[in-house]
Structures are given as C-alpha cells and as structure tokens.
Amino acid sequence: MLFHTFPSQEARRAFGGSDFIEMQYCKLGKDCEIGTIVSVNMIPHWQTDSLYLFGNDMTTFETHYGKIFTGGIYNNGNRGPVDLCGINFYSQKQLIQIADRIRKDKPLDYQTLLNWLEAGKQYIGFYLLGV
C-alpha cells in the first residue's frame, strides 16, 4: 500500500515515526494570499485527516505520480515539479485536474488517493509536504 491514513498520531508513530510525506488539506480561508498559504508558519503538521506516504516509497510515488503532481506552488512562490523535500500547494482547481488525471491513468494504489482528493473538494486546495 502506497498511501496511509492513521486514526491517531500514536498509530502513525508506531507505524513509521516521522519519515512521511504528508498530503494535507489547506483549511485556510478563500481570501488568503498565496504568501500566507505557503508560509511555513501557517501549516500545522500531522493532521489526522491527512494522507501519508512513507519515506521509503518516495521513488515509487515519483515514478507513478511525478507527471501528475506538477505545477504546485513552492514556499518561495515558484511552481514546478513535485518537491518531495519541501512545500507544494495545489489549488482547488488543480485538485480537480489531478483527480481527473488519476481517474483516467489509474496509477498504483490510485483509489485511496482519489477518495482523499474527492473528500478535499470543499477546501481551497491541498499541500504535499515533503520530508
């Protein structure tokens, strides 16, 4: 299994400590500026509704999802390919595009990720937070 959810932080720590990529819903308001959205100080970590990717699976993720997760906004305001060592923010519009591409391509373990993305349509977007 490529993607994981945990009912508690204790369960996450028991599974693999802190060696995870965290996909987290951005729950800030629609009026937030992008500088605030990608600010390190504005992002709480280890949310129980996040989706986690174990650090050992980073290469597998890049192989199957690297071309899908592009155009995210980094902490410095630039955009580019997924940065598994930093902040990547994807807007609600990008979330929908990513979900559509995943639905079409059906990459490895896609259903878990697709379900998580579908549940996130109510938010302004999501983060992919690197190790």
Short mmCIF file of N, CA and C in Angstrom, two decimals:
data_model
loop_
_atom_site.label_atom_id
_atom_site.label_comp_id
_atom_site.label_asym_id
_atom_site.label_seq_id
_atom_site.Cartn_x
_atom_site.Cartn_y
_atom_site.Cartn_z
N MET A 1 0.85 -1.18 0.00
CA MET A 1 0.00 0.00 0.00
C MET A 1 0.89 1.23 0.00
N LEU A 2 0.62 2.14 -0.93
CA LEU A 2 1.44 3.33 -1.07
C LEU A 2 0.98 4.46 -0.13
N PHE A 3 -0.32 4.61 0.05
CA PHE A 3 -0.87 5.70 0.85
C PHE A 3 -1.46 5.17 2.16
N HIS A 4 -1.30 5.95 3.21
CA HIS A 4 -1.73 5.52 4.54
C HIS A 4 -2.53 6.62 5.23
N THR A 5 -3.48 6.21 6.04
CA THR A 5 -4.17 7.11 6.97
C THR A 5 -3.99 6.51 8.36
N PHE A 6 -4.06 7.37 9.35
CA PHE A 6 -3.87 6.91 10.72
C PHE A 6 -4.94 7.53 11.61
N PRO A 7 -5.53 6.75 12.51
CA PRO A 7 -6.58 7.27 13.38
C PRO A 7 -6.03 8.20 14.47
N SER A 8 -4.72 8.14 14.70
CA SER A 8 -4.11 8.97 15.73
C SER A 8 -2.63 9.15 15.42
N GLN A 9 -2.03 10.10 16.07
CA GLN A 9 -0.60 10.31 15.89
C GLN A 9 0.21 9.18 16.51
N GLU A 10 -0.33 8.58 17.52
CA GLU A 10 0.33 7.43 18.14
C GLU A 10 0.43 6.28 17.14
N ALA A 11 -0.64 6.05 16.39
CA ALA A 11 -0.64 4.99 15.37
C ALA A 11 0.37 5.30 14.27
N ARG A 12 0.45 6.57 13.86
CA ARG A 12 1.42 6.97 12.84
C ARG A 12 2.84 6.74 13.34
N ARG A 13 3.12 7.17 14.56
CA ARG A 13 4.46 6.99 15.12
C ARG A 13 4.81 5.51 15.25
N ALA A 14 3.86 4.69 15.64
CA ALA A 14 4.11 3.26 15.77
C ALA A 14 4.40 2.61 14.42
N PHE A 15 3.79 3.14 13.36
CA PHE A 15 4.00 2.58 12.03
C PHE A 15 5.35 2.96 11.45
N GLY A 16 5.73 4.24 11.61
CA GLY A 16 6.97 4.65 10.96
C GLY A 16 7.55 5.96 11.44
N GLY A 17 7.18 6.39 12.61
CA GLY A 17 7.78 7.61 13.15
C GLY A 17 7.37 8.86 12.39
N SER A 18 8.36 9.58 11.87
CA SER A 18 8.07 10.84 11.18
C SER A 18 8.60 10.84 9.75
N ASP A 19 8.97 9.68 9.22
CA ASP A 19 9.50 9.60 7.87
C ASP A 19 8.36 9.46 6.87
N PHE A 20 7.59 10.55 6.71
CA PHE A 20 6.43 10.55 5.84
C PHE A 20 6.37 11.83 5.01
N ILE A 21 5.82 11.70 3.83
CA ILE A 21 5.32 12.83 3.06
C ILE A 21 3.87 12.95 3.51
N GLU A 22 3.45 14.17 3.82
CA GLU A 22 2.07 14.37 4.27
C GLU A 22 1.29 15.13 3.21
N MET A 23 0.17 14.59 2.81
CA MET A 23 -0.78 15.30 1.96
C MET A 23 -1.87 15.81 2.88
N GLN A 24 -2.03 17.12 2.90
CA GLN A 24 -2.88 17.75 3.89
C GLN A 24 -3.80 18.76 3.23
N TYR A 25 -5.05 18.76 3.63
CA TYR A 25 -5.99 19.75 3.13
C TYR A 25 -5.59 21.13 3.63
N CYS A 26 -5.72 22.13 2.76
CA CYS A 26 -5.49 23.51 3.17
C CYS A 26 -6.83 24.07 3.63
N LYS A 27 -6.94 24.32 4.92
CA LYS A 27 -8.21 24.75 5.51
C LYS A 27 -8.26 26.25 5.77
N LEU A 28 -7.35 26.99 5.16
CA LEU A 28 -7.36 28.44 5.29
C LEU A 28 -8.53 29.01 4.49
N GLY A 29 -8.88 30.26 4.75
CA GLY A 29 -9.99 30.89 4.06
C GLY A 29 -9.67 31.22 2.61
N LYS A 30 -10.72 31.35 1.81
CA LYS A 30 -10.57 31.64 0.38
C LYS A 30 -9.91 32.99 0.11
N ASP A 31 -9.91 33.86 1.08
CA ASP A 31 -9.34 35.19 0.88
C ASP A 31 -7.85 35.26 1.22
N CYS A 32 -7.25 34.18 1.61
CA CYS A 32 -5.82 34.17 1.97
C CYS A 32 -4.97 34.37 0.73
N GLU A 33 -3.91 35.14 0.89
CA GLU A 33 -2.96 35.35 -0.19
C GLU A 33 -2.02 34.15 -0.26
N ILE A 34 -1.46 33.92 -1.43
CA ILE A 34 -0.61 32.76 -1.63
C ILE A 34 0.61 32.77 -0.71
N GLY A 35 1.15 33.93 -0.41
CA GLY A 35 2.28 34.00 0.51
C GLY A 35 1.95 33.46 1.88
N THR A 36 0.74 33.69 2.32
CA THR A 36 0.27 33.17 3.61
C THR A 36 0.04 31.66 3.51
N ILE A 37 -0.56 31.24 2.41
CA ILE A 37 -0.88 29.83 2.22
C ILE A 37 0.37 28.95 2.26
N VAL A 38 1.46 29.42 1.64
CA VAL A 38 2.68 28.58 1.58
C VAL A 38 3.70 28.94 2.66
N SER A 39 3.30 29.74 3.62
CA SER A 39 4.17 30.10 4.72
C SER A 39 4.38 28.90 5.66
N VAL A 40 5.61 28.62 5.97
CA VAL A 40 5.94 27.52 6.88
C VAL A 40 5.18 27.65 8.20
N ASN A 41 5.03 28.86 8.68
CA ASN A 41 4.38 29.11 9.98
C ASN A 41 2.87 28.91 9.96
N MET A 42 2.27 28.79 8.77
CA MET A 42 0.81 28.66 8.69
C MET A 42 0.35 27.22 8.50
N ILE A 43 1.29 26.30 8.38
CA ILE A 43 0.92 24.92 8.07
C ILE A 43 1.12 24.03 9.31
N PRO A 44 0.02 23.56 9.89
CA PRO A 44 0.15 22.61 11.00
C PRO A 44 0.46 21.23 10.43
N HIS A 45 1.31 20.50 11.08
CA HIS A 45 1.69 19.18 10.58
C HIS A 45 0.97 18.06 11.32
N TRP A 46 0.99 16.89 10.71
CA TRP A 46 0.50 15.66 11.31
C TRP A 46 -1.00 15.71 11.62
N GLN A 47 -1.79 16.05 10.64
CA GLN A 47 -3.24 16.10 10.81
C GLN A 47 -3.83 14.70 10.65
N THR A 48 -4.86 14.40 11.43
CA THR A 48 -5.44 13.05 11.38
C THR A 48 -6.24 12.80 10.11
N ASP A 49 -6.63 13.84 9.38
CA ASP A 49 -7.33 13.63 8.11
C ASP A 49 -6.38 13.72 6.92
N SER A 50 -5.08 13.75 7.19
CA SER A 50 -4.09 13.77 6.12
C SER A 50 -3.89 12.37 5.55
N LEU A 51 -3.29 12.35 4.37
CA LEU A 51 -2.89 11.11 3.72
C LEU A 51 -1.37 11.08 3.76
N TYR A 52 -0.81 9.94 4.09
CA TYR A 52 0.64 9.84 4.29
C TYR A 52 1.28 8.87 3.31
N LEU A 53 2.47 9.22 2.90
CA LEU A 53 3.30 8.40 2.03
C LEU A 53 4.59 8.13 2.78
N PHE A 54 4.90 6.87 3.02
CA PHE A 54 6.10 6.50 3.77
C PHE A 54 7.34 6.94 2.99
N GLY A 55 8.33 7.46 3.70
CA GLY A 55 9.54 7.97 3.07
C GLY A 55 10.22 6.98 2.14
N ASN A 56 10.18 5.70 2.48
CA ASN A 56 10.80 4.68 1.63
C ASN A 56 10.09 4.52 0.29
N ASP A 57 8.88 5.08 0.17
CA ASP A 57 8.10 4.95 -1.06
C ASP A 57 8.18 6.18 -1.96
N MET A 58 9.08 7.10 -1.66
CA MET A 58 9.18 8.33 -2.45
C MET A 58 9.50 8.05 -3.92
N THR A 59 10.41 7.15 -4.19
CA THR A 59 10.77 6.84 -5.58
C THR A 59 9.60 6.22 -6.32
N THR A 60 8.89 5.33 -5.67
CA THR A 60 7.70 4.71 -6.28
C THR A 60 6.65 5.78 -6.57
N PHE A 61 6.46 6.71 -5.64
CA PHE A 61 5.50 7.79 -5.85
C PHE A 61 5.91 8.63 -7.06
N GLU A 62 7.17 9.02 -7.12
CA GLU A 62 7.63 9.82 -8.27
C GLU A 62 7.46 9.09 -9.58
N THR A 63 7.71 7.80 -9.59
CA THR A 63 7.56 7.01 -10.81
C THR A 63 6.11 7.01 -11.30
N HIS A 64 5.17 6.83 -10.39
CA HIS A 64 3.77 6.69 -10.76
C HIS A 64 2.98 8.00 -10.77
N TYR A 65 3.43 8.98 -10.00
CA TYR A 65 2.65 10.21 -9.84
C TYR A 65 3.41 11.49 -10.18
N GLY A 66 4.69 11.38 -10.47
CA GLY A 66 5.51 12.57 -10.72
C GLY A 66 4.98 13.46 -11.83
N LYS A 67 4.47 12.87 -12.89
CA LYS A 67 3.94 13.66 -14.02
C LYS A 67 2.55 14.22 -13.73
N ILE A 68 1.91 13.70 -12.72
CA ILE A 68 0.56 14.17 -12.36
C ILE A 68 0.65 15.35 -11.40
N PHE A 69 1.57 15.29 -10.44
CA PHE A 69 1.71 16.33 -9.43
C PHE A 69 2.73 17.37 -9.90
N THR A 70 2.32 18.19 -10.83
CA THR A 70 3.18 19.26 -11.33
C THR A 70 2.45 20.59 -11.15
N GLY A 71 3.21 21.66 -11.13
CA GLY A 71 2.62 22.99 -11.05
C GLY A 71 2.24 23.45 -9.67
N GLY A 72 2.63 22.69 -8.65
CA GLY A 72 2.38 23.13 -7.29
C GLY A 72 3.20 24.36 -6.96
N ILE A 73 2.71 25.16 -6.04
CA ILE A 73 3.42 26.37 -5.63
C ILE A 73 4.29 26.05 -4.43
N TYR A 74 5.57 26.38 -4.57
CA TYR A 74 6.54 26.15 -3.51
C TYR A 74 6.49 27.29 -2.49
N ASN A 75 7.19 27.09 -1.40
CA ASN A 75 7.28 28.11 -0.35
C ASN A 75 7.84 29.43 -0.87
N ASN A 76 8.70 29.40 -1.88
CA ASN A 76 9.28 30.63 -2.44
C ASN A 76 8.41 31.28 -3.50
N GLY A 77 7.23 30.71 -3.77
CA GLY A 77 6.30 31.27 -4.74
C GLY A 77 6.47 30.74 -6.14
N ASN A 78 7.52 30.00 -6.41
CA ASN A 78 7.72 29.41 -7.72
C ASN A 78 6.85 28.16 -7.88
N ARG A 79 6.73 27.72 -9.11
CA ARG A 79 5.99 26.49 -9.43
C ARG A 79 6.92 25.52 -10.13
N GLY A 80 6.55 24.25 -10.07
CA GLY A 80 7.35 23.27 -10.78
C GLY A 80 6.93 21.86 -10.47
N PRO A 81 7.84 20.91 -10.78
CA PRO A 81 7.53 19.51 -10.47
C PRO A 81 7.45 19.31 -8.97
N VAL A 82 6.85 18.22 -8.56
CA VAL A 82 6.68 17.95 -7.13
C VAL A 82 8.05 17.97 -6.44
N ASP A 83 8.10 18.64 -5.32
CA ASP A 83 9.31 18.71 -4.50
C ASP A 83 9.06 17.88 -3.24
N LEU A 84 9.63 16.69 -3.19
CA LEU A 84 9.38 15.79 -2.06
C LEU A 84 10.19 16.17 -0.83
N CYS A 85 10.87 17.30 -0.88
CA CYS A 85 11.61 17.79 0.28
C CYS A 85 11.11 19.16 0.73
N GLY A 86 10.00 19.62 0.19
CA GLY A 86 9.52 20.95 0.53
C GLY A 86 8.01 21.05 0.49
N ILE A 87 7.53 22.28 0.49
CA ILE A 87 6.10 22.59 0.46
C ILE A 87 5.64 22.67 -0.99
N ASN A 88 4.55 22.00 -1.30
CA ASN A 88 3.87 22.09 -2.59
C ASN A 88 2.41 22.38 -2.29
N PHE A 89 1.88 23.47 -2.82
CA PHE A 89 0.46 23.77 -2.64
C PHE A 89 -0.24 23.64 -3.98
N TYR A 90 -1.38 22.94 -3.96
CA TYR A 90 -2.20 22.76 -5.15
C TYR A 90 -3.58 23.35 -4.87
N SER A 91 -4.04 24.23 -5.74
CA SER A 91 -5.34 24.89 -5.58
C SER A 91 -6.48 23.89 -5.77
N GLN A 92 -7.68 24.34 -5.47
CA GLN A 92 -8.86 23.50 -5.66
C GLN A 92 -9.00 23.12 -7.13
N LYS A 93 -8.72 24.06 -8.02
CA LYS A 93 -8.78 23.77 -9.45
C LYS A 93 -7.76 22.69 -9.82
N GLN A 94 -6.56 22.79 -9.29
CA GLN A 94 -5.54 21.77 -9.54
C GLN A 94 -5.94 20.42 -8.94
N LEU A 95 -6.55 20.46 -7.76
CA LEU A 95 -7.03 19.23 -7.12
C LEU A 95 -7.97 18.49 -8.06
N ILE A 96 -8.89 19.21 -8.68
CA ILE A 96 -9.85 18.61 -9.60
C ILE A 96 -9.13 18.05 -10.82
N GLN A 97 -8.16 18.79 -11.35
CA GLN A 97 -7.40 18.32 -12.51
C GLN A 97 -6.59 17.07 -12.17
N ILE A 98 -5.97 17.07 -11.00
CA ILE A 98 -5.18 15.92 -10.56
C ILE A 98 -6.09 14.71 -10.39
N ALA A 99 -7.25 14.90 -9.76
CA ALA A 99 -8.21 13.80 -9.57
C ALA A 99 -8.66 13.25 -10.92
N ASP A 100 -8.93 14.13 -11.88
CA ASP A 100 -9.35 13.68 -13.21
C ASP A 100 -8.25 12.86 -13.89
N ARG A 101 -7.03 13.32 -13.77
CA ARG A 101 -5.89 12.60 -14.39
C ARG A 101 -5.70 11.24 -13.71
N ILE A 102 -5.82 11.19 -12.40
CA ILE A 102 -5.68 9.92 -11.68
C ILE A 102 -6.79 8.96 -12.08
N ARG A 103 -8.00 9.48 -12.20
CA ARG A 103 -9.13 8.65 -12.61
C ARG A 103 -8.89 8.06 -14.00
N LYS A 104 -8.29 8.84 -14.87
CA LYS A 104 -8.00 8.40 -16.24
C LYS A 104 -6.83 7.42 -16.29
N ASP A 105 -5.71 7.75 -15.62
CA ASP A 105 -4.48 6.95 -15.72
C ASP A 105 -4.46 5.73 -14.80
N LYS A 106 -5.19 5.80 -13.69
CA LYS A 106 -5.24 4.71 -12.71
C LYS A 106 -3.85 4.22 -12.28
N PRO A 107 -3.01 5.12 -11.77
CA PRO A 107 -1.69 4.68 -11.31
C PRO A 107 -1.78 3.82 -10.05
N LEU A 108 -0.65 3.29 -9.65
CA LEU A 108 -0.55 2.41 -8.48
C LEU A 108 -1.29 2.97 -7.27
N ASP A 109 -2.14 2.14 -6.65
CA ASP A 109 -2.86 2.49 -5.40
C ASP A 109 -3.67 3.77 -5.55
N TYR A 110 -4.20 4.01 -6.74
CA TYR A 110 -4.86 5.28 -7.03
C TYR A 110 -6.15 5.51 -6.25
N GLN A 111 -6.90 4.46 -5.95
CA GLN A 111 -8.23 4.66 -5.35
C GLN A 111 -8.16 5.34 -3.99
N THR A 112 -7.19 5.00 -3.19
CA THR A 112 -7.04 5.63 -1.87
C THR A 112 -6.79 7.13 -2.04
N LEU A 113 -5.89 7.49 -2.93
CA LEU A 113 -5.59 8.90 -3.18
C LEU A 113 -6.78 9.61 -3.79
N LEU A 114 -7.44 8.98 -4.74
CA LEU A 114 -8.60 9.59 -5.39
C LEU A 114 -9.71 9.87 -4.38
N ASN A 115 -9.98 8.92 -3.51
CA ASN A 115 -11.01 9.12 -2.47
C ASN A 115 -10.65 10.31 -1.58
N TRP A 116 -9.36 10.41 -1.22
CA TRP A 116 -8.91 11.50 -0.36
C TRP A 116 -9.06 12.85 -1.08
N LEU A 117 -8.68 12.88 -2.34
CA LEU A 117 -8.83 14.13 -3.11
C LEU A 117 -10.30 14.53 -3.23
N GLU A 118 -11.15 13.58 -3.52
CA GLU A 118 -12.58 13.87 -3.64
C GLU A 118 -13.14 14.45 -2.35
N ALA A 119 -12.69 13.95 -1.23
CA ALA A 119 -13.15 14.47 0.07
C ALA A 119 -12.63 15.88 0.33
N GLY A 120 -11.59 16.29 -0.39
CA GLY A 120 -10.98 17.59 -0.17
C GLY A 120 -11.50 18.71 -1.05
N LYS A 121 -12.50 18.44 -1.86
CA LYS A 121 -13.02 19.47 -2.77
C LYS A 121 -13.63 20.66 -2.04
N GLN A 122 -13.96 20.49 -0.78
CA GLN A 122 -14.56 21.58 0.00
C GLN A 122 -13.54 22.63 0.44
N TYR A 123 -12.25 22.32 0.32
CA TYR A 123 -11.20 23.22 0.77
C TYR A 123 -10.60 24.01 -0.40
N ILE A 124 -9.78 24.99 -0.09
CA ILE A 124 -9.19 25.83 -1.15
C ILE A 124 -8.07 25.11 -1.90
N GLY A 125 -7.68 23.96 -1.41
CA GLY A 125 -6.64 23.18 -2.05
C GLY A 125 -6.02 22.22 -1.07
N PHE A 126 -4.82 21.75 -1.41
CA PHE A 126 -4.13 20.84 -0.51
C PHE A 126 -2.62 21.03 -0.63
N TYR A 127 -1.94 20.54 0.37
CA TYR A 127 -0.49 20.56 0.39
C TYR A 127 0.05 19.16 0.19
N LEU A 128 1.19 19.09 -0.42
CA LEU A 128 2.03 17.91 -0.37
C LEU A 128 3.28 18.40 0.34
N LEU A 129 3.48 17.92 1.56
CA LEU A 129 4.56 18.41 2.41
C LEU A 129 5.68 17.39 2.46
N GLY A 130 6.81 17.75 1.90
CA GLY A 130 7.95 16.84 1.82
C GLY A 130 8.61 16.59 3.17
N VAL A 131 9.50 15.62 3.16
CA VAL A 131 10.22 15.25 4.38
C VAL A 131 11.17 16.34 4.81
#
